[in-house]
mmCIF file of N, CA and C in Angstrom:
data_model
loop_
_atom_site.group_PDB
_atom_site.id
_atom_site.type_symbol
_atom_site.label_atom_id
_atom_site.label_comp_id
_atom_site.label_asym_id
_atom_site.label_seq_id
_atom_site.Cartn_x
_atom_site.Cartn_y
_atom_site.Cartn_z
ATOM 1 N N MET A 309 73.042 32.910 198.681
ATOM 2 C CA MET A 309 73.868 32.518 199.795
ATOM 3 C C MET A 309 75.322 32.428 199.335
ATOM 4 N N GLN A 310 75.539 31.911 198.140
ATOM 5 C CA GLN A 310 76.906 31.821 197.643
ATOM 6 C C GLN A 310 77.492 33.196 197.395
ATOM 7 N N ARG A 311 76.652 34.136 196.948
ATOM 8 C CA ARG A 311 77.129 35.509 196.760
ATOM 9 C C ARG A 311 77.624 36.095 198.065
ATOM 10 N N GLU A 312 76.875 35.862 199.132
ATOM 11 C CA GLU A 312 77.256 36.368 200.448
ATOM 12 C C GLU A 312 78.572 35.751 200.903
ATOM 13 N N MET A 313 78.741 34.473 200.650
ATOM 14 C CA MET A 313 79.969 33.790 201.062
ATOM 15 C C MET A 313 81.173 34.351 200.313
ATOM 16 N N LYS A 314 81.001 34.644 199.023
ATOM 17 C CA LYS A 314 82.102 35.180 198.224
ATOM 18 C C LYS A 314 82.455 36.599 198.646
ATOM 19 N N LYS A 315 81.424 37.425 198.894
ATOM 20 C CA LYS A 315 81.672 38.816 199.268
ATOM 21 C C LYS A 315 82.316 38.941 200.635
ATOM 22 N N GLY A 316 81.889 38.127 201.553
ATOM 23 C CA GLY A 316 82.332 38.288 202.936
ATOM 24 C C GLY A 316 83.469 37.369 203.343
ATOM 25 N N LEU A 317 84.175 36.785 202.399
ATOM 26 C CA LEU A 317 85.296 35.899 202.696
ATOM 27 C C LEU A 317 84.885 34.768 203.641
ATOM 28 N N GLY A 318 83.836 34.077 203.275
ATOM 29 C CA GLY A 318 83.397 32.943 204.067
ATOM 30 C C GLY A 318 82.338 33.270 205.098
ATOM 31 N N GLN A 319 81.992 34.529 205.243
ATOM 32 C CA GLN A 319 80.961 34.941 206.189
ATOM 33 C C GLN A 319 79.659 35.181 205.435
ATOM 34 N N MET A 320 78.570 34.915 206.114
ATOM 35 C CA MET A 320 77.297 35.246 205.495
ATOM 36 C C MET A 320 76.364 35.835 206.533
ATOM 37 N N SER A 321 75.492 36.709 206.079
ATOM 38 C CA SER A 321 74.530 37.337 206.967
ATOM 39 C C SER A 321 73.237 36.534 206.948
ATOM 40 N N TRP A 322 72.898 35.935 208.077
ATOM 41 C CA TRP A 322 71.666 35.160 208.165
ATOM 42 C C TRP A 322 70.452 36.058 208.069
ATOM 43 N N THR A 323 70.574 37.263 208.545
ATOM 44 C CA THR A 323 69.461 38.206 208.462
ATOM 45 C C THR A 323 69.115 38.494 207.007
ATOM 46 N N ILE A 324 70.113 38.765 206.202
ATOM 47 C CA ILE A 324 69.887 39.021 204.774
ATOM 48 C C ILE A 324 69.319 37.780 204.105
ATOM 49 N N PHE A 325 69.798 36.613 204.476
ATOM 50 C CA PHE A 325 69.283 35.362 203.912
ATOM 51 C C PHE A 325 67.787 35.221 204.179
ATOM 52 N N TYR A 326 67.365 35.449 205.434
ATOM 53 C CA TYR A 326 65.954 35.315 205.795
ATOM 54 C C TYR A 326 65.091 36.380 205.126
ATOM 55 N N VAL A 327 65.593 37.598 205.059
ATOM 56 C CA VAL A 327 64.826 38.676 204.424
ATOM 57 C C VAL A 327 64.626 38.382 202.946
ATOM 58 N N ARG A 328 65.672 37.941 202.255
ATOM 59 C CA ARG A 328 65.537 37.573 200.842
ATOM 60 C C ARG A 328 64.538 36.444 200.661
ATOM 61 N N ARG A 329 64.617 35.460 201.513
ATOM 62 C CA ARG A 329 63.707 34.312 201.428
ATOM 63 C C ARG A 329 62.260 34.767 201.630
ATOM 64 N N LEU A 330 62.034 35.640 202.599
ATOM 65 C CA LEU A 330 60.691 36.145 202.833
ATOM 66 C C LEU A 330 60.161 36.912 201.630
ATOM 67 N N PHE A 331 61.002 37.750 201.046
ATOM 68 C CA PHE A 331 60.562 38.524 199.884
ATOM 69 C C PHE A 331 60.357 37.645 198.651
ATOM 70 N N ARG A 332 60.972 36.484 198.608
ATOM 71 C CA ARG A 332 60.760 35.569 197.480
ATOM 72 C C ARG A 332 59.503 34.738 197.645
ATOM 73 N N ILE A 333 59.246 34.245 198.838
ATOM 74 C CA ILE A 333 58.157 33.290 199.044
ATOM 75 C C ILE A 333 56.840 33.959 199.413
ATOM 76 N N VAL A 334 56.880 34.888 200.336
ATOM 77 C CA VAL A 334 55.648 35.427 200.918
ATOM 78 C C VAL A 334 54.737 36.124 199.906
ATOM 79 N N PRO A 335 55.216 36.992 199.020
ATOM 80 C CA PRO A 335 54.275 37.650 198.100
ATOM 81 C C PRO A 335 53.502 36.671 197.218
ATOM 82 N N ALA A 336 54.169 35.697 196.652
ATOM 83 C CA ALA A 336 53.486 34.725 195.796
ATOM 84 C C ALA A 336 52.526 33.860 196.608
ATOM 85 N N TYR A 337 52.942 33.470 197.784
ATOM 86 C CA TYR A 337 52.113 32.621 198.639
ATOM 87 C C TYR A 337 50.856 33.356 199.096
ATOM 88 N N LEU A 338 51.019 34.582 199.551
ATOM 89 C CA LEU A 338 49.860 35.351 199.993
ATOM 90 C C LEU A 338 48.938 35.687 198.827
ATOM 91 N N SER A 339 49.500 35.914 197.656
ATOM 92 C CA SER A 339 48.676 36.152 196.465
ATOM 93 C C SER A 339 47.838 34.922 196.151
ATOM 94 N N ALA A 340 48.427 33.749 196.241
ATOM 95 C CA ALA A 340 47.678 32.507 195.996
ATOM 96 C C ALA A 340 46.571 32.332 197.025
ATOM 97 N N CYS A 341 46.849 32.641 198.280
ATOM 98 C CA CYS A 341 45.827 32.544 199.333
ATOM 99 C C CYS A 341 44.679 33.507 199.061
ATOM 100 N N LEU A 342 45.006 34.724 198.684
ATOM 101 C CA LEU A 342 43.964 35.708 198.416
ATOM 102 C C LEU A 342 43.151 35.345 197.181
ATOM 103 N N LEU A 343 43.805 34.824 196.150
ATOM 104 C CA LEU A 343 43.072 34.380 194.967
ATOM 105 C C LEU A 343 42.129 33.232 195.299
ATOM 106 N N GLU A 344 42.560 32.309 196.123
ATOM 107 C CA GLU A 344 41.707 31.204 196.558
ATOM 108 C C GLU A 344 40.494 31.745 197.307
ATOM 109 N N TRP A 345 40.728 32.673 198.202
ATOM 110 C CA TRP A 345 39.650 33.260 198.977
ATOM 111 C C TRP A 345 38.671 34.012 198.076
ATOM 112 N N LEU A 346 39.192 34.797 197.134
ATOM 113 C CA LEU A 346 38.323 35.532 196.213
ATOM 114 C C LEU A 346 37.522 34.578 195.332
ATOM 115 N N PHE A 347 38.166 33.541 194.834
ATOM 116 C CA PHE A 347 37.475 32.569 193.996
ATOM 117 C C PHE A 347 36.317 31.932 194.755
ATOM 118 N N LEU A 348 36.568 31.531 195.975
ATOM 119 C CA LEU A 348 35.511 30.895 196.762
ATOM 120 C C LEU A 348 34.414 31.886 197.156
ATOM 121 N N ALA A 349 34.764 33.157 197.255
ATOM 122 C CA ALA A 349 33.772 34.164 197.616
ATOM 123 C C ALA A 349 32.793 34.410 196.467
ATOM 124 N N VAL A 350 33.255 34.286 195.228
ATOM 125 C CA VAL A 350 32.383 34.585 194.085
ATOM 126 C C VAL A 350 31.957 33.339 193.322
ATOM 127 N N ALA A 351 32.565 32.200 193.600
ATOM 128 C CA ALA A 351 32.260 30.988 192.839
ATOM 129 C C ALA A 351 30.876 30.457 193.177
ATOM 130 N N ASN A 352 30.238 29.936 192.177
ATOM 131 C CA ASN A 352 28.930 29.331 192.369
ATOM 132 C C ASN A 352 28.977 27.901 191.825
ATOM 133 N N VAL A 353 29.864 27.120 192.405
ATOM 134 C CA VAL A 353 30.028 25.722 191.985
ATOM 135 C C VAL A 353 29.702 24.824 193.182
ATOM 136 N N PRO A 354 29.282 23.588 192.928
ATOM 137 C CA PRO A 354 28.820 22.715 194.018
ATOM 138 C C PRO A 354 29.821 22.478 195.136
ATOM 139 N N TYR A 355 31.084 22.263 194.797
ATOM 140 C CA TYR A 355 32.064 21.947 195.849
ATOM 141 C C TYR A 355 32.521 23.174 196.618
ATOM 142 N N ALA A 356 32.180 24.363 196.161
ATOM 143 C CA ALA A 356 32.665 25.593 196.799
ATOM 144 C C ALA A 356 32.132 25.741 198.224
ATOM 145 N N ASP A 357 30.933 25.219 198.502
ATOM 146 C CA ASP A 357 30.402 25.325 199.866
ATOM 147 C C ASP A 357 31.290 24.604 200.861
ATOM 148 N N ILE A 358 31.783 23.439 200.494
ATOM 149 C CA ILE A 358 32.676 22.685 201.373
ATOM 150 C C ILE A 358 33.975 23.459 201.564
ATOM 151 N N ASP A 359 34.529 23.971 200.470
ATOM 152 C CA ASP A 359 35.772 24.724 200.559
ATOM 153 C C ASP A 359 35.597 26.024 201.329
ATOM 154 N N ARG A 360 34.447 26.644 201.209
ATOM 155 C CA ARG A 360 34.205 27.880 201.964
ATOM 156 C C ARG A 360 34.262 27.616 203.468
ATOM 157 N N GLU A 361 33.729 26.483 203.886
ATOM 158 C CA GLU A 361 33.779 26.122 205.310
ATOM 159 C C GLU A 361 35.214 25.965 205.775
ATOM 160 N N SER A 362 36.020 25.243 204.995
ATOM 161 C CA SER A 362 37.398 25.009 205.420
ATOM 162 C C SER A 362 38.250 26.260 205.303
ATOM 163 N N CYS A 363 37.872 27.179 204.435
ATOM 164 C CA CYS A 363 38.679 28.389 204.265
ATOM 165 C C CYS A 363 38.414 29.443 205.337
ATOM 166 N N LYS A 364 37.594 29.116 206.306
ATOM 167 C CA LYS A 364 37.474 30.003 207.456
ATOM 168 C C LYS A 364 38.753 29.968 208.273
ATOM 169 N N THR A 365 39.587 28.995 208.000
ATOM 170 C CA THR A 365 40.860 28.861 208.712
ATOM 171 C C THR A 365 42.030 29.377 207.874
ATOM 172 N N LEU A 366 41.750 30.248 206.924
ATOM 173 C CA LEU A 366 42.812 30.771 206.057
ATOM 174 C C LEU A 366 43.873 31.537 206.842
ATOM 175 N N TRP A 367 43.516 32.059 207.998
ATOM 176 C CA TRP A 367 44.486 32.792 208.822
ATOM 177 C C TRP A 367 45.671 31.905 209.186
ATOM 178 N N ARG A 368 45.438 30.584 209.280
ATOM 179 C CA ARG A 368 46.549 29.662 209.589
ATOM 180 C C ARG A 368 47.588 29.678 208.477
ATOM 181 N N ASN A 369 47.132 29.827 207.252
ATOM 182 C CA ASN A 369 48.054 29.881 206.124
ATOM 183 C C ASN A 369 48.923 31.126 206.202
ATOM 184 N N PHE A 370 48.337 32.253 206.597
ATOM 185 C CA PHE A 370 49.100 33.492 206.683
ATOM 186 C C PHE A 370 50.188 33.424 207.748
ATOM 187 N N LEU A 371 49.968 32.605 208.770
ATOM 188 C CA LEU A 371 50.950 32.452 209.848
ATOM 189 C C LEU A 371 51.891 31.257 209.631
ATOM 190 N N PHE A 372 51.684 30.536 208.534
ATOM 191 C CA PHE A 372 52.492 29.358 208.195
ATOM 192 C C PHE A 372 52.412 28.277 209.276
ATOM 193 N N ILE A 373 51.225 28.080 209.827
ATOM 194 C CA ILE A 373 51.043 27.021 210.822
ATOM 195 C C ILE A 373 49.976 26.022 210.382
ATOM 196 N N ASN A 374 49.559 26.093 209.124
ATOM 197 C CA ASN A 374 48.481 25.234 208.639
ATOM 198 C C ASN A 374 48.860 23.759 208.601
ATOM 199 N N ASN A 375 50.120 23.428 208.658
ATOM 200 C CA ASN A 375 50.525 22.025 208.635
ATOM 201 C C ASN A 375 50.342 21.331 209.984
ATOM 202 N N PHE A 376 50.005 22.070 211.017
ATOM 203 C CA PHE A 376 49.781 21.478 212.332
ATOM 204 C C PHE A 376 48.350 20.984 212.526
ATOM 205 N N PHE A 377 47.503 21.204 211.547
ATOM 206 C CA PHE A 377 46.084 20.870 211.672
ATOM 207 C C PHE A 377 45.695 19.775 210.690
ATOM 208 N N VAL A 378 44.544 19.176 210.912
ATOM 209 C CA VAL A 378 44.044 18.096 210.071
ATOM 210 C C VAL A 378 43.880 18.617 208.636
ATOM 211 N N PRO A 379 44.436 17.916 207.644
ATOM 212 C CA PRO A 379 44.386 18.404 206.257
ATOM 213 C C PRO A 379 42.967 18.651 205.733
ATOM 214 N N GLU A 380 41.995 17.868 206.171
ATOM 215 C CA GLU A 380 40.633 18.054 205.676
ATOM 216 C C GLU A 380 40.014 19.349 206.177
ATOM 217 N N ALA A 381 40.549 19.894 207.252
ATOM 218 C CA ALA A 381 39.979 21.107 207.846
ATOM 219 C C ALA A 381 40.786 22.355 207.499
ATOM 220 N N THR A 382 41.603 22.277 206.465
ATOM 221 C CA THR A 382 42.417 23.432 206.117
ATOM 222 C C THR A 382 42.089 23.923 204.722
ATOM 223 N N CYS A 383 42.310 25.176 204.520
ATOM 224 C CA CYS A 383 42.149 25.781 203.203
ATOM 225 C C CYS A 383 43.487 25.660 202.470
ATOM 226 N N MET A 384 43.454 25.349 201.207
ATOM 227 C CA MET A 384 44.670 25.175 200.406
ATOM 228 C C MET A 384 45.574 24.123 201.036
ATOM 229 N N GLY A 385 45.085 22.919 201.106
ATOM 230 C CA GLY A 385 45.825 21.831 201.731
ATOM 231 C C GLY A 385 47.205 21.600 201.152
ATOM 232 N N GLN A 386 47.381 21.933 199.878
ATOM 233 C CA GLN A 386 48.673 21.723 199.241
ATOM 234 C C GLN A 386 49.750 22.679 199.754
ATOM 235 N N SER A 387 49.357 23.684 200.508
ATOM 236 C CA SER A 387 50.332 24.674 200.974
ATOM 237 C C SER A 387 51.062 24.246 202.243
ATOM 238 N N TRP A 388 50.829 23.034 202.716
ATOM 239 C CA TRP A 388 51.514 22.569 203.924
ATOM 240 C C TRP A 388 53.026 22.572 203.724
ATOM 241 N N SER A 389 53.482 22.306 202.497
ATOM 242 C CA SER A 389 54.925 22.230 202.262
ATOM 243 C C SER A 389 55.594 23.594 202.423
ATOM 244 N N ILE A 390 54.905 24.657 202.059
ATOM 245 C CA ILE A 390 55.475 25.990 202.245
ATOM 246 C C ILE A 390 55.546 26.324 203.726
ATOM 247 N N ALA A 391 54.535 25.906 204.479
ATOM 248 C CA ALA A 391 54.562 26.131 205.926
ATOM 249 C C ALA A 391 55.735 25.393 206.566
ATOM 250 N N VAL A 392 55.951 24.152 206.146
ATOM 251 C CA VAL A 392 57.077 23.377 206.678
ATOM 252 C C VAL A 392 58.399 24.045 206.312
ATOM 253 N N GLU A 393 58.507 24.495 205.080
ATOM 254 C CA GLU A 393 59.743 25.152 204.638
ATOM 255 C C GLU A 393 60.031 26.402 205.468
ATOM 256 N N MET A 394 59.019 27.227 205.689
ATOM 257 C CA MET A 394 59.217 28.429 206.486
ATOM 258 C C MET A 394 59.597 28.091 207.932
ATOM 259 N N GLN A 395 59.006 27.045 208.478
ATOM 260 C CA GLN A 395 59.348 26.643 209.834
ATOM 261 C C GLN A 395 60.768 26.100 209.911
ATOM 262 N N LEU A 396 61.197 25.383 208.886
ATOM 263 C CA LEU A 396 62.575 24.877 208.885
ATOM 264 C C LEU A 396 63.591 25.994 208.767
ATOM 265 N N TYR A 397 63.246 27.060 208.078
ATOM 266 C CA TYR A 397 64.157 28.193 207.999
ATOM 267 C C TYR A 397 64.348 28.858 209.351
ATOM 268 N N LEU A 398 63.344 28.749 210.205
ATOM 269 C CA LEU A 398 63.456 29.349 211.532
ATOM 270 C C LEU A 398 64.281 28.494 212.500
ATOM 271 N N VAL A 399 64.417 27.215 212.189
ATOM 272 C CA VAL A 399 65.142 26.315 213.105
ATOM 273 C C VAL A 399 66.621 26.481 212.963
#
């Protein structure tokens, strides 16, 4: 953002800001979601059955709306902060 301000004499492109942010956050976040899903698909551990049930809602994570739902019913509960961050960028 500071680079944009320096180049444009105090102007910045919000479009470029959002695109950069998406390319920084989304690949790592989606990779973590897919790894979680793959782990639960092949894992044979006692708690995995509970997590498999909650991970039927993994689509909420892909849309960054998982923070609107009850934490016990979500897959990757710790990812609520990324959803909030993405929503704040849109405001």
